[in-house]
Structures are given as C-alpha cells and as structure tokens.
C-alpha cells in the first residue's frame, strides 16, 4: 500500500489536537476509536467504504477527529504510516492501514480482514543498466528505503561477516537514490511500475505483497464493534463485487440454470403461477455477468434481469 513511513515524533500536533478535543468532550472516553488515513487516495477509498457500510460521520474542517452518527465510534484521522503503532500501543482500538506498515512498525496487532484495495508489492529495485539478476549480488551494497526495518531484516539473512549491507532511510523520492549515486539499489513499493521504470529501475526481488487491512488492538474492550465493522465491511465488499440476477426457467432446465448461477451459497428458487416454471435469483460476480447472461439465454431462461446490490450481510 503506497504510504510513506514517518517518525511518530513528527505527529505531536495531531495527538495534541485529538487530546484537546477529548478534553472538550468531542471524543467521549467510552467510545471506540477508529483510526483511518487522514488524506489522499487512501482517505477517499476508506471513507467511501465506511459510508457504504453504514458508518456515517461529518468531519469538520481542520479537525482530526469526528463522531460517527448513531454509533459509539470516534474516527481519528492519522498518517497511514502511524496507524499501526497507535493501534498496537492501545491509543486507538481499530485502524485501517497497509500490511507493509504493520510489518515495518513491528507492533502486535490483530489482522481482522483484508480490504481488497491498495494492492502493491515491496520490492528490491536496481538500475536496469547494471543488469542485476540476483538479489544476493546486492549484499554488502548500499540500499535506500522508506522501510528500514523490513529491509534490514531481509538483508541480514544474507549478510556475512565480511559483507554487511548498508541500509539508509529516506522519507520520500526513494526511486531517485540510485540516479543520484546514493545507492546501489532501493527497496520501495511497486503498484503499476510506472515510477520505477521512469527512474530506470527494475525489480530484482519481491519481498512482500501488501494491501489495505483492518486491524485491532488485541486487548480492545470494543470487540463487539470490531465484529460489527468486519461484518459490515464484508457485506459492502461483497456488494461491490456482485450483481443480483433474476430470471425465469422451465423445470426441465432448472438444474442446468442453477449450475450456471450457483450464487454465494446457493440460488433462491421461487414458485410461479405456471407450475412448469420457476423464478431464480442469485448473486453473480460482475466480471462474469455478461457471459452468465449469455449462458442462461442459450439454455432457454427468460426475463433475465440484473439489479445493483448496494449492501449485504452474508
């Protein structure tokens, strides 16, 4: 997930704002605190998902806290790179961040669920012109990264008494390090690869795959809200991936039709006034919708209708 690791000491203003609002009663102490990214594409995607799951809120300008409507939840807006630390230390109960950030932070949290967005890979990258084909060839060299803990652990497993890899931290523009002569290779996130190729780099080795996840503190007293949030997000994610297909089919074609539309668990079959026909409804993946409709038509199904699914509980 594309975020930049920062030092917690740089975020005193955020915590001060949160504490001030708590003292003013804006953050009821009995509320469950949910930390989400405070800006950028991650903020937009997460807030869209929360609203789709029925978690409504209104964020005032320049404030880093917001109360949810009708739920004892306080949203706390933080840099994505700090969320895992705050969850692990118990400052907030739940958070949404990347798997890469959780590993880099080294804190103990519960990974509740994967959220299916922000997918990318943390990779060792080297200049194309250097023709580096094995990551072992970089042992003993200079590595620049925004993920020093993951990178050090990765290279320490290959280091020897005579060759120790130097790992240096930078907070941004990691891909420029090789071109400036500051590094032999970098460890950075790759999503589409456009930035990497523009910098004249190529992937030598993938360290890990990452995506956005929902995490919680293992000792949170708000496990009921964690469970509710997981259930709602599961339902919303399902709704974004499926359409509801309804059609009529004759009894002699019913078995074949149900095989074409098995649904998440099984299709719903309903009687019609005509005893020789049944009405069938089932969830169908959006990516398979057109082909499924063609197959239903080909076996004789009629009145094939498609409906959007705005939310669900499975």
Tab-separated table of C-alpha atoms in Angstrom:
chain	number	residue	atom	x	y	z
A	1	UNK	CA	0.000	0.000	0.000
A	2	UNK	CA	1.506	3.299	-1.083
A	3	UNK	CA	2.333	5.220	2.093
A	4	UNK	CA	5.451	6.855	3.463
A	5	UNK	CA	6.909	5.841	6.821
A	6	UNK	CA	7.331	8.783	9.222
A	7	UNK	CA	8.543	9.192	12.767
A	8	UNK	CA	5.828	9.380	15.432
A	9	UNK	CA	7.584	12.405	16.932
A	10	UNK	CA	6.531	14.407	13.881
A	11	UNK	CA	2.846	13.953	14.707
A	12	UNK	CA	2.621	15.681	18.077
A	13	UNK	CA	0.253	18.244	16.583
A	14	UNK	CA	-2.197	15.505	15.582
A	15	UNK	CA	-2.154	13.920	19.025
A	16	UNK	CA	-2.404	17.337	20.712
A	17	UNK	CA	-5.478	18.153	18.632
A	18	UNK	CA	-7.033	14.791	19.489
A	19	UNK	CA	-6.334	15.192	23.220
A	20	UNK	CA	-7.681	18.741	23.229
A	21	UNK	CA	-10.932	17.683	21.603
A	22	UNK	CA	-11.226	14.800	24.049
A	23	UNK	CA	-10.930	17.228	26.966
A	24	UNK	CA	-13.618	19.349	25.361
A	25	UNK	CA	-15.945	16.362	25.220
A	26	UNK	CA	-15.688	15.921	21.460
A	27	UNK	CA	-14.266	12.421	21.911
A	28	UNK	CA	-16.333	10.614	24.579
A	29	UNK	CA	-13.917	8.385	26.533
A	30	UNK	CA	-16.269	5.400	26.319
A	31	UNK	CA	-16.219	5.475	22.518
A	32	UNK	CA	-14.317	3.024	20.339
A	33	UNK	CA	-11.590	4.848	18.429
A	34	UNK	CA	-11.117	4.001	14.765
A	35	UNK	CA	-8.019	5.414	13.037
A	36	UNK	CA	-8.102	5.966	9.283
A	37	UNK	CA	-5.724	7.718	6.850
A	38	UNK	CA	-6.145	11.479	7.093
A	39	UNK	CA	-5.773	12.439	3.403
A	40	UNK	CA	-5.085	11.351	-0.160
A	41	UNK	CA	-6.351	8.374	-2.148
A	42	UNK	CA	-6.397	6.135	0.914
A	43	UNK	CA	-8.611	8.584	2.791
A	44	UNK	CA	-11.040	8.757	-0.127
A	45	UNK	CA	-11.211	4.977	-0.552
A	46	UNK	CA	-11.585	4.253	3.161
A	47	UNK	CA	-14.298	6.868	3.740
A	48	UNK	CA	-16.199	5.584	0.694
A	49	UNK	CA	-16.036	2.068	2.128
A	50	UNK	CA	-17.114	3.166	5.607
A	51	UNK	CA	-20.087	5.096	4.280
A	52	UNK	CA	-21.019	2.132	2.108
A	53	UNK	CA	-21.002	0.040	5.282
A	54	UNK	CA	-23.335	2.481	7.029
A	55	UNK	CA	-20.696	4.265	9.131
A	56	UNK	CA	-21.705	7.905	8.704
A	57	UNK	CA	-19.796	10.911	10.018
A	58	UNK	CA	-19.111	14.560	9.298
A	59	UNK	CA	-15.565	15.843	9.582
A	60	UNK	CA	-15.165	19.490	10.487
A	61	UNK	CA	-12.510	21.489	8.647
A	62	UNK	CA	-9.020	21.211	10.119
A	63	UNK	CA	-10.064	18.677	12.751
A	64	UNK	CA	-8.540	15.226	13.092
A	65	UNK	CA	-11.454	13.648	14.970
A	66	UNK	CA	-15.104	13.043	14.057
A	67	UNK	CA	-18.013	11.319	15.772
A	68	UNK	CA	-19.982	8.650	13.921
A	69	UNK	CA	-23.734	9.052	13.669
A	70	UNK	CA	-25.674	6.646	15.874
A	71	UNK	CA	-22.622	4.580	16.843
A	72	UNK	CA	-20.229	4.925	19.814
A	73	UNK	CA	-17.277	5.332	17.433
A	74	UNK	CA	-14.810	8.212	17.205
A	75	UNK	CA	-12.881	8.473	13.957
A	76	UNK	CA	-9.280	9.617	14.350
A	77	UNK	CA	-7.519	10.829	11.197
A	78	UNK	CA	-3.808	9.976	11.203
A	79	UNK	CA	-0.984	9.459	8.714
A	80	UNK	CA	-1.398	5.911	7.408
A	81	UNK	CA	2.198	5.137	8.361
A	82	UNK	CA	1.461	5.806	12.055
A	83	UNK	CA	-1.821	3.947	12.430
A	84	UNK	CA	-0.345	0.511	13.186
A	85	UNK	CA	1.751	1.954	16.021
A	86	UNK	CA	-1.200	3.720	17.636
A	87	UNK	CA	-3.348	0.584	17.398
A	88	UNK	CA	-0.573	-1.621	18.778
A	89	UNK	CA	0.053	0.716	21.695
A	90	UNK	CA	-3.662	0.967	22.507
A	91	UNK	CA	-4.087	4.673	21.749
A	92	UNK	CA	-6.830	3.685	19.303
A	93	UNK	CA	-8.818	0.449	19.167
A	94	UNK	CA	-9.114	-0.192	15.429
A	95	UNK	CA	-7.295	1.045	12.357
A	96	UNK	CA	-7.092	0.791	8.591
A	97	UNK	CA	-3.597	0.770	7.096
A	98	UNK	CA	-1.322	-1.397	4.960
A	99	UNK	CA	0.192	-4.780	5.724
A	100	UNK	CA	3.581	-3.270	4.869
A	101	UNK	CA	3.119	-0.605	7.551
A	102	UNK	CA	2.185	-3.214	10.163
A	103	UNK	CA	5.322	-5.216	9.420
A	104	UNK	CA	7.526	-2.122	9.384
A	105	UNK	CA	6.105	-0.903	12.700
A	106	UNK	CA	6.841	-4.216	14.406
A	107	UNK	CA	3.847	-3.884	16.731
A	108	UNK	CA	1.491	-6.640	17.825
A	109	UNK	CA	-1.970	-6.152	16.339
A	110	UNK	CA	-4.801	-8.413	15.234
A	111	UNK	CA	-5.297	-8.516	11.469
A	112	UNK	CA	-9.095	-8.574	11.249
A	113	UNK	CA	-9.578	-8.675	7.470
A	114	UNK	CA	-8.107	-7.745	4.115
A	115	UNK	CA	-9.963	-4.913	2.394
A	116	UNK	CA	-9.107	-5.642	-1.229
A	117	UNK	CA	-7.578	-2.310	-2.263
A	118	UNK	CA	-4.170	-0.655	-2.156
A	119	UNK	CA	-2.512	-3.795	-3.522
A	120	UNK	CA	1.167	-3.443	-4.342
A	121	UNK	CA	4.497	-5.160	-3.771
A	122	UNK	CA	7.529	-4.152	-1.724
A	123	UNK	CA	10.451	-4.896	-3.999
A	124	UNK	CA	14.217	-4.635	-4.247
A	125	UNK	CA	14.895	-2.496	-7.328
A	126	UNK	CA	18.176	-1.832	-9.117
A	127	UNK	CA	19.188	0.212	-12.191
A	128	UNK	CA	18.388	-1.553	-15.450
A	129	UNK	CA	21.825	-0.640	-16.800
A	130	UNK	CA	23.540	-2.603	-14.013
A	131	UNK	CA	21.928	-5.901	-15.092
A	132	UNK	CA	21.441	-7.155	-11.517
A	133	UNK	CA	19.730	-10.530	-11.792
A	134	UNK	CA	20.132	-11.925	-8.247
A	135	UNK	CA	19.347	-10.091	-5.044
A	136	UNK	CA	22.349	-11.838	-3.473
A	137	UNK	CA	24.566	-9.719	-5.728
A	138	UNK	CA	23.484	-6.634	-3.761
A	139	UNK	CA	24.686	-7.979	-0.392
A	140	UNK	CA	27.291	-5.620	1.005
A	141	UNK	CA	25.992	-2.729	-1.082
A	142	UNK	CA	24.104	0.466	-0.285
A	143	UNK	CA	20.317	0.245	-0.042
A	144	UNK	CA	17.992	3.237	0.338
A	145	UNK	CA	14.396	2.738	1.516
A	146	UNK	CA	11.431	4.086	3.447
A	147	UNK	CA	11.118	0.652	5.079
A	148	UNK	CA	14.384	0.272	7.020
A	149	UNK	CA	13.200	-2.396	9.473
A	150	UNK	CA	11.837	-4.754	6.814
A	151	UNK	CA	14.862	-4.118	4.591
A	152	UNK	CA	17.446	-4.690	7.323
A	153	UNK	CA	15.778	-7.924	8.364
A	154	UNK	CA	15.669	-9.093	4.739
A	155	UNK	CA	19.346	-8.425	4.002
A	156	UNK	CA	20.627	-9.566	7.406
A	157	UNK	CA	19.619	-13.095	6.462
A	158	UNK	CA	22.116	-12.908	3.562
A	159	UNK	CA	24.852	-10.790	5.163
A	160	UNK	CA	28.141	-12.410	6.142
A	161	UNK	CA	30.957	-11.477	8.498
A	162	UNK	CA	32.813	-9.935	5.569
A	163	UNK	CA	29.827	-8.352	3.809
A	164	UNK	CA	27.270	-6.214	5.631
A	165	UNK	CA	24.605	-4.403	3.666
A	166	UNK	CA	24.175	-0.705	4.419
A	167	UNK	CA	20.514	0.314	4.744
A	168	UNK	CA	19.708	4.033	4.834
A	169	UNK	CA	16.309	5.618	5.448
A	170	UNK	CA	14.705	8.343	3.345
A	171	UNK	CA	11.115	9.517	3.699
A	172	UNK	CA	10.344	10.073	0.025
A	173	UNK	CA	11.569	10.007	-3.594
A	174	UNK	CA	13.296	6.714	-2.902
A	175	UNK	CA	13.494	5.920	-6.613
A	176	UNK	CA	15.877	8.863	-7.177
A	177	UNK	CA	18.592	7.488	-4.890
A	178	UNK	CA	20.324	5.310	-7.497
A	179	UNK	CA	20.371	8.037	-10.124
A	180	UNK	CA	21.945	10.444	-7.623
A	181	UNK	CA	24.670	7.932	-6.779
A	182	UNK	CA	23.405	7.465	-3.222
A	183	UNK	CA	22.536	3.767	-3.508
A	184	UNK	CA	23.224	0.589	-5.440
A	185	UNK	CA	19.568	-0.393	-5.109
A	186	UNK	CA	16.365	0.687	-3.391
A	187	UNK	CA	13.541	-1.082	-1.601
A	188	UNK	CA	10.248	0.552	-2.450
A	189	UNK	CA	6.604	-0.143	-3.206
A	190	UNK	CA	5.602	-1.036	-6.760
A	191	UNK	CA	1.985	-0.603	-7.823
A	192	UNK	CA	1.929	-0.092	-11.593
A	193	UNK	CA	5.688	0.174	-12.072
A	194	UNK	CA	5.451	3.493	-13.927
A	195	UNK	CA	7.557	5.458	-11.428
A	196	UNK	CA	10.086	2.653	-11.203
A	197	UNK	CA	10.580	2.448	-14.971
A	198	UNK	CA	10.772	6.241	-15.298
A	199	UNK	CA	13.673	6.177	-12.841
A	200	UNK	CA	15.461	3.497	-14.894
A	201	UNK	CA	14.905	0.780	-12.300
A	202	UNK	CA	13.685	-2.805	-12.476
A	203	UNK	CA	12.518	-5.350	-9.921
A	204	UNK	CA	15.218	-7.718	-8.731
A	205	UNK	CA	13.269	-9.410	-5.945
A	206	UNK	CA	9.821	-9.122	-4.318
A	207	UNK	CA	10.000	-9.000	-0.522
A	208	UNK	CA	6.267	-8.985	0.213
A	209	UNK	CA	2.824	-8.282	-1.209
A	210	UNK	CA	0.641	-5.825	0.656
A	211	UNK	CA	-2.829	-4.316	0.673
A	212	UNK	CA	-5.074	-2.327	2.983
A	213	UNK	CA	-6.258	-4.213	6.061
A	214	UNK	CA	-8.458	-3.688	9.089
A	215	UNK	CA	-6.508	-4.163	12.324
A	216	UNK	CA	-7.398	-4.017	16.009
A	217	UNK	CA	-5.629	-3.916	19.348
A	218	UNK	CA	-5.614	-7.452	20.856
A	219	UNK	CA	-6.829	-6.057	24.206
A	220	UNK	CA	-9.505	-3.689	22.910
A	221	UNK	CA	-12.614	-3.551	25.133
A	222	UNK	CA	-14.678	-2.904	21.985
A	223	UNK	CA	-14.572	-6.331	20.366
A	224	UNK	CA	-18.298	-6.061	19.636
A	225	UNK	CA	-17.639	-3.028	17.433
A	226	UNK	CA	-14.698	-4.780	15.761
A	227	UNK	CA	-17.021	-7.683	14.898
A	228	UNK	CA	-19.771	-5.339	13.687
A	229	UNK	CA	-17.369	-3.394	11.498
A	230	UNK	CA	-15.931	-6.567	9.984
A	231	UNK	CA	-19.407	-7.882	9.245
A	232	UNK	CA	-20.490	-4.648	7.597
A	233	UNK	CA	-17.315	-4.258	5.553
A	234	UNK	CA	-17.596	-7.871	4.398
A	235	UNK	CA	-21.120	-7.138	3.216
A	236	UNK	CA	-20.137	-3.933	1.447
A	237	UNK	CA	-17.175	-5.568	-0.303
A	238	UNK	CA	-19.454	-8.387	-1.478
A	239	UNK	CA	-21.944	-5.824	-2.784
A	240	UNK	CA	-19.242	-4.082	-4.829
A	241	UNK	CA	-18.208	-7.341	-6.480
A	242	UNK	CA	-21.591	-8.871	-7.342
A	243	UNK	CA	-24.860	-8.180	-9.142
A	244	UNK	CA	-28.211	-9.819	-8.400
A	245	UNK	CA	-29.506	-11.765	-11.414
A	246	UNK	CA	-33.159	-12.870	-11.614
A	247	UNK	CA	-34.770	-14.953	-14.340
A	248	UNK	CA	-37.475	-17.497	-15.134
A	249	UNK	CA	-36.686	-21.012	-16.296
A	250	UNK	CA	-38.643	-24.183	-17.060
A	251	UNK	CA	-38.456	-27.113	-14.659
A	252	UNK	CA	-36.547	-29.274	-17.128
A	253	UNK	CA	-33.811	-26.595	-17.387
A	254	UNK	CA	-33.726	-25.679	-13.692
A	255	UNK	CA	-30.761	-27.859	-12.721
A	256	UNK	CA	-28.641	-26.547	-15.594
A	257	UNK	CA	-29.611	-22.964	-14.788
A	258	UNK	CA	-28.670	-23.341	-11.124
A	259	UNK	CA	-25.312	-24.755	-12.164
A	260	UNK	CA	-24.717	-21.593	-14.189
A	261	UNK	CA	-25.766	-19.329	-11.274
A	262	UNK	CA	-24.762	-21.121	-8.061
A	263	UNK	CA	-24.682	-17.843	-6.097
A	264	UNK	CA	-22.556	-17.331	-2.999
A	265	UNK	CA	-24.039	-20.400	-1.323
A	266	UNK	CA	-26.980	-21.462	-3.465
A	267	UNK	CA	-29.554	-19.736	-5.705
A	268	UNK	CA	-33.020	-18.818	-4.462
A	269	UNK	CA	-35.752	-20.714	-6.325
A	270	UNK	CA	-39.345	-19.421	-6.130
A	271	UNK	CA	-42.588	-20.931	-7.429
A	272	UNK	CA	-44.588	-19.177	-10.157
A	273	UNK	CA	-48.261	-19.379	-11.071
A	274	UNK	CA	-47.225	-21.548	-14.005
A	275	UNK	CA	-46.244	-24.878	-12.369
A	276	UNK	CA	-43.879	-25.642	-15.264
A	277	UNK	CA	-41.605	-22.664	-14.453
A	278	UNK	CA	-39.571	-21.354	-11.543
A	279	UNK	CA	-38.114	-17.935	-10.748
A	280	UNK	CA	-34.437	-17.995	-9.809
A	281	UNK	CA	-32.287	-15.292	-8.215
A	282	UNK	CA	-28.575	-15.471	-7.476
A	283	UNK	CA	-25.528	-13.302	-6.950
A	284	UNK	CA	-23.191	-13.241	-9.937
A	285	UNK	CA	-19.695	-11.739	-9.992
A	286	UNK	CA	-19.582	-8.559	-12.060
A	287	UNK	CA	-16.650	-9.914	-14.049
A	288	UNK	CA	-18.755	-12.923	-15.123
A	289	UNK	CA	-22.078	-11.156	-15.682
A	290	UNK	CA	-22.232	-10.903	-19.478
A	291	UNK	CA	-21.102	-14.489	-20.045
A	292	UNK	CA	-23.567	-15.745	-17.435
A	293	UNK	CA	-26.477	-13.955	-19.101
A	294	UNK	CA	-25.481	-15.447	-22.460
A	295	UNK	CA	-25.379	-18.953	-20.978
A	296	UNK	CA	-28.792	-18.515	-19.347
A	297	UNK	CA	-30.267	-17.298	-22.613
A	298	UNK	CA	-28.759	-20.214	-24.513
A	299	UNK	CA	-30.438	-22.814	-22.279
A	300	UNK	CA	-33.825	-21.095	-22.553
A	301	UNK	CA	-34.071	-18.868	-19.485
A	302	UNK	CA	-36.311	-15.833	-19.960
A	303	UNK	CA	-36.984	-12.431	-18.364
A	304	UNK	CA	-33.348	-12.140	-17.264
A	305	UNK	CA	-32.981	-9.061	-15.053
A	306	UNK	CA	-29.905	-7.576	-13.366
A	307	UNK	CA	-30.003	-5.449	-10.200
A	308	UNK	CA	-27.363	-3.481	-8.343
A	309	UNK	CA	-26.526	-4.623	-4.812
A	310	UNK	CA	-25.872	-1.665	-2.517
A	311	UNK	CA	-25.060	-3.660	0.592
A	312	UNK	CA	-25.366	-7.169	2.011
A	313	UNK	CA	-24.970	-9.367	5.065
A	314	UNK	CA	-23.977	-12.952	4.407
